[in-house]
Amino acid sequence: MKVWYTDEIVDATPVISSRVRLARNIKKYPFLVVISPEQSKLLVEEVETALGSHFTPISLAGKNDIEKRGMLERHIVSPEFLKINKPKGLMLQSDERICVMVNEEDHIRIQTISPGDGIDTAWDTANKVDDLLEESIQYAFDKDYGYLTSCPTNAGTGLRASFMVHLPMTERTGNIRGLLPAVSKFGMTLRGIYGEGTEPLGHIYQVSNQVTLGKSEEDIVNGLKTITSQIIDNENKLREKAMSSIRLEMEDQFFRAYGTLTHARKLSGKEAMELLSAVRLGYLTQTLNVPKPGKTLYEIMMSIQPGSLQSAAGRELDENERDVFRASYLRGMFKK
Amino acid sequence: MLCEKCMKRQAVVHMQQIINGQVTEMHLCTECASQSDSPLSFEQFLQGLLDVFGGVPENLSSQKPAAKFRCPVCGLSYENFKRTGRVGCAECYQTFRREMDPILKNIQGGNRHEGKFPHKAGNGMLSRRKIDKLKLELSKAVEEEEYENAARLRDQIRELEANLS
């Protein structure tokens, strides 16, 4: 399959992608806070063997900080994973839809991503990888607490299911403020693009479950779907309303954003994300009738983050250089 | 929305605290939220819960000092768990069960796993689930005074429980 973010479906609706993470630990090894470097090595080997030829192990040792940051920006690894300085492993499939982190906060973190509204596929895939691992690994499991995790807040299913959603109208109208308390009542949470504690860039948010114990995986996924579909319905209504009441102003914004992206000489990450968000909305409403860039907008959004940008430049860039390089990259993207 | 603390940066961490029915909200930026005196770090949040719901009862800790609160398998102390919010091994869930159970009930949807289980845990898990289901049916039958049905359910439960042990 093609790499998830190159699928045009990521730009087709407010739902960019669907993600599932399963946290698992192996019974015989101590958890992260206690595990020794020697045990960590054995752990990595054991998981690599269990996954066999289905995955390619990626060596982190050969990667510099820029490349690692790029992997973070492409949602391959978590910020926590990069911080851990014990032997760790990373297994990835070439379409970047499945990745397994070994010795993250938990021994095993299975992560699956599907473009657009593909949460069922993501869950199904993660479930299969879990079954494959279980064939040769004995998980830490308790009949009451389910899969045991390093942090008790993940125990039970060890499942975090999430949708990445683009909510420009919900944010602009201030509706977003009421959303967080509302979703938290249902055991869900809303956060920025790169997870916990990150700022929402380009009006992109992650909706995910918080509760992992006392509910089945299916119930968690279905609950998330229900909540997200309401968030999306609301976003769609706000957009339709704006497109009928202030159409000209909306169009003006889309074309101005496009104009800036195609001509600016310096763009900060924040500004570029705002402009790309406006252009995404312009295409979505079919009012921005200019040719689409050669890549999906979400791929472009990831490509202009500091790590990916410096990887593309092939060297370290200071903030000023990055803004110049970013503007030039974006001009190239939209002129093709 | 601006951060309530520094009033400079955008607030991205939003927290609702309910104490004795009194709801307080806080909206902070990442920097302020991560500062140590903020009540928002996960560790402190969990620590607070441990103090409120579990904690080490004083009479108990005086009878059996700290040793009781160290995991016999990995050696992690209760204090350490409380500070970091992370357990050291699978056995810690047994060691700190009494402290952890009410917290899990509070922060999670419940304190009993309802989801997938390893095939190796096998039939035992299936029977347990079935017993749970039958017990619910039993209390409903008793409530509705369907005593014949209740007796049948009771026998089924007994049989399953006998097989389990």
PDB file of C-alpha atoms in Angstrom, chain A residues 22 24 27 29-35 105 123 126-128 130-131 133-157 177 180-181 184 190 196-200 210-217 270, chain B residues 1 9-16 25 27 29-31 42 45-46 73-76 80-81 84-94 96-98 100-105 107-121 125 128-129:
ATOM      1  CA  LEU A  22      -1.742  -0.626  21.838  1.00  0.00           C
ATOM      2  CA  ARG A  24       1.865  -4.106  25.931  1.00  0.00           C
ATOM      3  CA  LYS A  27       5.711 -10.607  31.840  1.00  0.00           C
ATOM      4  CA  TYR A  29      10.956  -8.256  32.136  1.00  0.00           C
ATOM      5  CA  PRO A  30      10.709  -5.363  34.578  1.00  0.00           C
ATOM      6  CA  PHE A  31       9.008  -2.246  33.201  1.00  0.00           C
ATOM      7  CA  LEU A  32      10.767   0.852  31.920  1.00  0.00           C
ATOM      8  CA  VAL A  33      11.642   2.521  35.255  1.00  0.00           C
ATOM      9  CA  VAL A  34      13.398  -0.632  36.491  1.00  0.00           C
ATOM     10  CA  ILE A  35      14.618  -2.534  33.388  1.00  0.00           C
ATOM     11  CA  GLU A 105       7.103   3.826  28.184  1.00  0.00           C
ATOM     12  CA  TRP A 123      -7.829  -1.265  14.984  1.00  0.00           C
ATOM     13  CA  ALA A 126      -3.164  -3.389  15.417  1.00  0.00           C
ATOM     14  CA  ASN A 127      -5.170  -6.342  16.718  1.00  0.00           C
ATOM     15  CA  LYS A 128      -3.498  -8.658  14.191  1.00  0.00           C
ATOM     16  CA  ASP A 130      -0.877  -8.014  18.712  1.00  0.00           C
ATOM     17  CA  ASP A 131      -2.003 -11.590  17.931  1.00  0.00           C
ATOM     18  CA  LEU A 133       3.325 -11.037  18.966  1.00  0.00           C
ATOM     19  CA  GLU A 134       1.302 -13.070  21.405  1.00  0.00           C
ATOM     20  CA  GLU A 135       2.141 -16.274  19.572  1.00  0.00           C
ATOM     21  CA  SER A 136       5.661 -16.181  20.979  1.00  0.00           C
ATOM     22  CA  ILE A 137       5.494 -13.660  23.823  1.00  0.00           C
ATOM     23  CA  GLN A 138       3.859 -13.926  27.214  1.00  0.00           C
ATOM     24  CA  TYR A 139       2.265 -10.609  28.031  1.00  0.00           C
ATOM     25  CA  ALA A 140       1.901  -9.106  31.493  1.00  0.00           C
ATOM     26  CA  PHE A 141      -1.828  -9.590  32.008  1.00  0.00           C
ATOM     27  CA  ASP A 142      -4.159  -9.566  34.983  1.00  0.00           C
ATOM     28  CA  LYS A 143      -7.706 -10.890  34.932  1.00  0.00           C
ATOM     29  CA  ASP A 144      -9.017  -7.705  36.578  1.00  0.00           C
ATOM     30  CA  TYR A 145      -6.679  -5.041  35.229  1.00  0.00           C
ATOM     31  CA  GLY A 146      -6.187  -6.485  31.750  1.00  0.00           C
ATOM     32  CA  TYR A 147      -2.930  -5.720  29.960  1.00  0.00           C
ATOM     33  CA  LEU A 148      -0.602  -4.266  32.562  1.00  0.00           C
ATOM     34  CA  THR A 149       1.158  -1.061  31.631  1.00  0.00           C
ATOM     35  CA  SER A 150       3.927   1.058  33.053  1.00  0.00           C
ATOM     36  CA  CYS A 151       1.438   3.791  33.883  1.00  0.00           C
ATOM     37  CA  PRO A 152      -1.850   2.564  35.392  1.00  0.00           C
ATOM     38  CA  THR A 153      -3.773   5.088  33.284  1.00  0.00           C
ATOM     39  CA  ASN A 154      -3.170   2.845  30.239  1.00  0.00           C
ATOM     40  CA  ALA A 155      -3.999  -0.486  31.882  1.00  0.00           C
ATOM     41  CA  GLY A 156      -6.869  -2.638  30.655  1.00  0.00           C
ATOM     42  CA  THR A 157      -7.052  -2.545  26.906  1.00  0.00           C
ATOM     43  CA  ARG A 177     -13.570  26.132  24.005  1.00  0.00           C
ATOM     44  CA  LEU A 180     -12.961  20.012  25.539  1.00  0.00           C
ATOM     45  CA  PRO A 181     -15.249  19.884  28.598  1.00  0.00           C
ATOM     46  CA  SER A 184     -14.053  14.832  28.509  1.00  0.00           C
ATOM     47  CA  LEU A 190      -8.726  16.757  22.643  1.00  0.00           C
ATOM     48  CA  GLU A 196       0.095  15.841  24.883  1.00  0.00           C
ATOM     49  CA  GLY A 197       0.950  19.443  25.688  1.00  0.00           C
ATOM     50  CA  THR A 198       1.478  20.565  22.112  1.00  0.00           C
ATOM     51  CA  GLU A 199      -0.106  23.599  20.561  1.00  0.00           C
ATOM     52  CA  PRO A 200      -2.770  22.973  17.943  1.00  0.00           C
ATOM     53  CA  GLN A 210      -8.735   8.517  27.773  1.00  0.00           C
ATOM     54  CA  VAL A 211     -10.407   5.613  29.485  1.00  0.00           C
ATOM     55  CA  THR A 212      -8.732   2.259  28.829  1.00  0.00           C
ATOM     56  CA  LEU A 213     -10.144   0.019  31.572  1.00  0.00           C
ATOM     57  CA  GLY A 214     -13.689  -1.224  32.046  1.00  0.00           C
ATOM     58  CA  LYS A 215     -14.651  -0.928  28.389  1.00  0.00           C
ATOM     59  CA  SER A 216     -14.026  -3.259  25.476  1.00  0.00           C
ATOM     60  CA  GLU A 217     -11.914  -2.165  22.514  1.00  0.00           C
ATOM     61  CA  LYS A 270       2.966  28.874  12.533  1.00  0.00           C
TER      62      LYS A 270
ATOM     63  CA  MET B   1      -7.486  32.018  24.953  1.00  0.00           C
ATOM     64  CA  ARG B   9       1.121  32.552  25.508  1.00  0.00           C
ATOM     65  CA  GLN B  10      -1.852  30.655  24.117  1.00  0.00           C
ATOM     66  CA  ALA B  11      -3.503  28.338  26.659  1.00  0.00           C
ATOM     67  CA  VAL B  12      -3.339  24.762  25.433  1.00  0.00           C
ATOM     68  CA  VAL B  13      -3.792  22.783  28.626  1.00  0.00           C
ATOM     69  CA  HIS B  14      -7.285  22.936  30.015  1.00  0.00           C
ATOM     70  CA  MET B  15      -8.129  21.331  33.310  1.00  0.00           C
ATOM     71  CA  GLN B  16     -11.272  20.959  35.282  1.00  0.00           C
ATOM     72  CA  GLU B  25     -11.203  25.460  35.586  1.00  0.00           C
ATOM     73  CA  HIS B  27      -6.292  27.192  31.214  1.00  0.00           C
ATOM     74  CA  CYS B  29       0.187  27.269  28.213  1.00  0.00           C
ATOM     75  CA  THR B  30       2.578  24.325  27.877  1.00  0.00           C
ATOM     76  CA  GLU B  31       5.430  26.130  29.672  1.00  0.00           C
ATOM     77  CA  PHE B  42       0.350  13.962  35.541  1.00  0.00           C
ATOM     78  CA  PHE B  45      -2.256  14.613  39.647  1.00  0.00           C
ATOM     79  CA  LEU B  46      -1.788  10.929  40.373  1.00  0.00           C
ATOM     80  CA  VAL B  73       9.889  -8.648  42.615  1.00  0.00           C
ATOM     81  CA  CYS B  74      11.362  -5.437  41.211  1.00  0.00           C
ATOM     82  CA  GLY B  75      12.059  -3.586  44.441  1.00  0.00           C
ATOM     83  CA  LEU B  76      10.158  -0.423  43.484  1.00  0.00           C
ATOM     84  CA  ASN B  80       8.699   5.906  44.008  1.00  0.00           C
ATOM     85  CA  PHE B  81       5.497   4.758  42.331  1.00  0.00           C
ATOM     86  CA  THR B  84       6.525   8.985  39.107  1.00  0.00           C
ATOM     87  CA  GLY B  85       3.122   7.422  38.520  1.00  0.00           C
ATOM     88  CA  ARG B  86       4.891   4.453  36.911  1.00  0.00           C
ATOM     89  CA  VAL B  87       5.048   0.897  38.207  1.00  0.00           C
ATOM     90  CA  GLY B  88       8.219  -1.196  37.976  1.00  0.00           C
ATOM     91  CA  CYS B  89       6.848  -4.576  36.898  1.00  0.00           C
ATOM     92  CA  ALA B  90       3.706  -6.658  36.506  1.00  0.00           C
ATOM     93  CA  GLU B  91       3.874  -7.744  40.143  1.00  0.00           C
ATOM     94  CA  CYS B  92       3.586  -4.095  41.318  1.00  0.00           C
ATOM     95  CA  TYR B  93      -0.097  -4.280  40.409  1.00  0.00           C
ATOM     96  CA  GLN B  94      -0.470  -6.957  43.110  1.00  0.00           C
ATOM     97  CA  PHE B  96       0.042  -1.902  45.370  1.00  0.00           C
ATOM     98  CA  ARG B  97      -3.383  -3.359  44.594  1.00  0.00           C
ATOM     99  CA  ARG B  98      -5.131  -1.913  47.618  1.00  0.00           C
ATOM    100  CA  MET B 100      -4.332   1.325  43.114  1.00  0.00           C
ATOM    101  CA  ASP B 101      -7.790  -0.204  42.913  1.00  0.00           C
ATOM    102  CA  PRO B 102      -9.833   2.819  44.021  1.00  0.00           C
ATOM    103  CA  ILE B 103      -7.733   5.121  41.827  1.00  0.00           C
ATOM    104  CA  LEU B 104      -8.286   3.001  38.763  1.00  0.00           C
ATOM    105  CA  LYS B 105     -11.979   2.966  39.472  1.00  0.00           C
ATOM    106  CA  ILE B 107      -9.848   7.702  36.755  1.00  0.00           C
ATOM    107  CA  GLN B 108     -10.917   4.856  34.500  1.00  0.00           C
ATOM    108  CA  GLY B 109     -14.337   3.666  33.447  1.00  0.00           C
ATOM    109  CA  GLY B 110     -14.186   0.851  36.004  1.00  0.00           C
ATOM    110  CA  ASN B 111     -11.696  -1.436  37.689  1.00  0.00           C
ATOM    111  CA  ARG B 112     -12.359  -4.594  35.750  1.00  0.00           C
ATOM    112  CA  HIS B 113     -11.002  -5.353  32.293  1.00  0.00           C
ATOM    113  CA  GLU B 114     -13.711  -5.893  29.687  1.00  0.00           C
ATOM    114  CA  GLY B 115     -11.630  -6.104  26.541  1.00  0.00           C
ATOM    115  CA  LYS B 116      -9.469  -8.507  24.627  1.00  0.00           C
ATOM    116  CA  PHE B 117      -7.380 -11.053  26.533  1.00  0.00           C
ATOM    117  CA  PRO B 118      -4.395 -13.186  25.506  1.00  0.00           C
ATOM    118  CA  HIS B 119      -5.391 -16.563  24.093  1.00  0.00           C
ATOM    119  CA  LYS B 120      -3.072 -18.058  26.661  1.00  0.00           C
ATOM    120  CA  ALA B 121      -5.269 -16.691  29.466  1.00  0.00           C
ATOM    121  CA  MET B 125     -11.137 -15.602  31.241  1.00  0.00           C
ATOM    122  CA  ARG B 128     -15.091 -15.439  34.401  1.00  0.00           C
ATOM    123  CA  ARG B 129     -16.890 -13.261  31.883  1.00  0.00           C
TER     124      ARG B 129
END
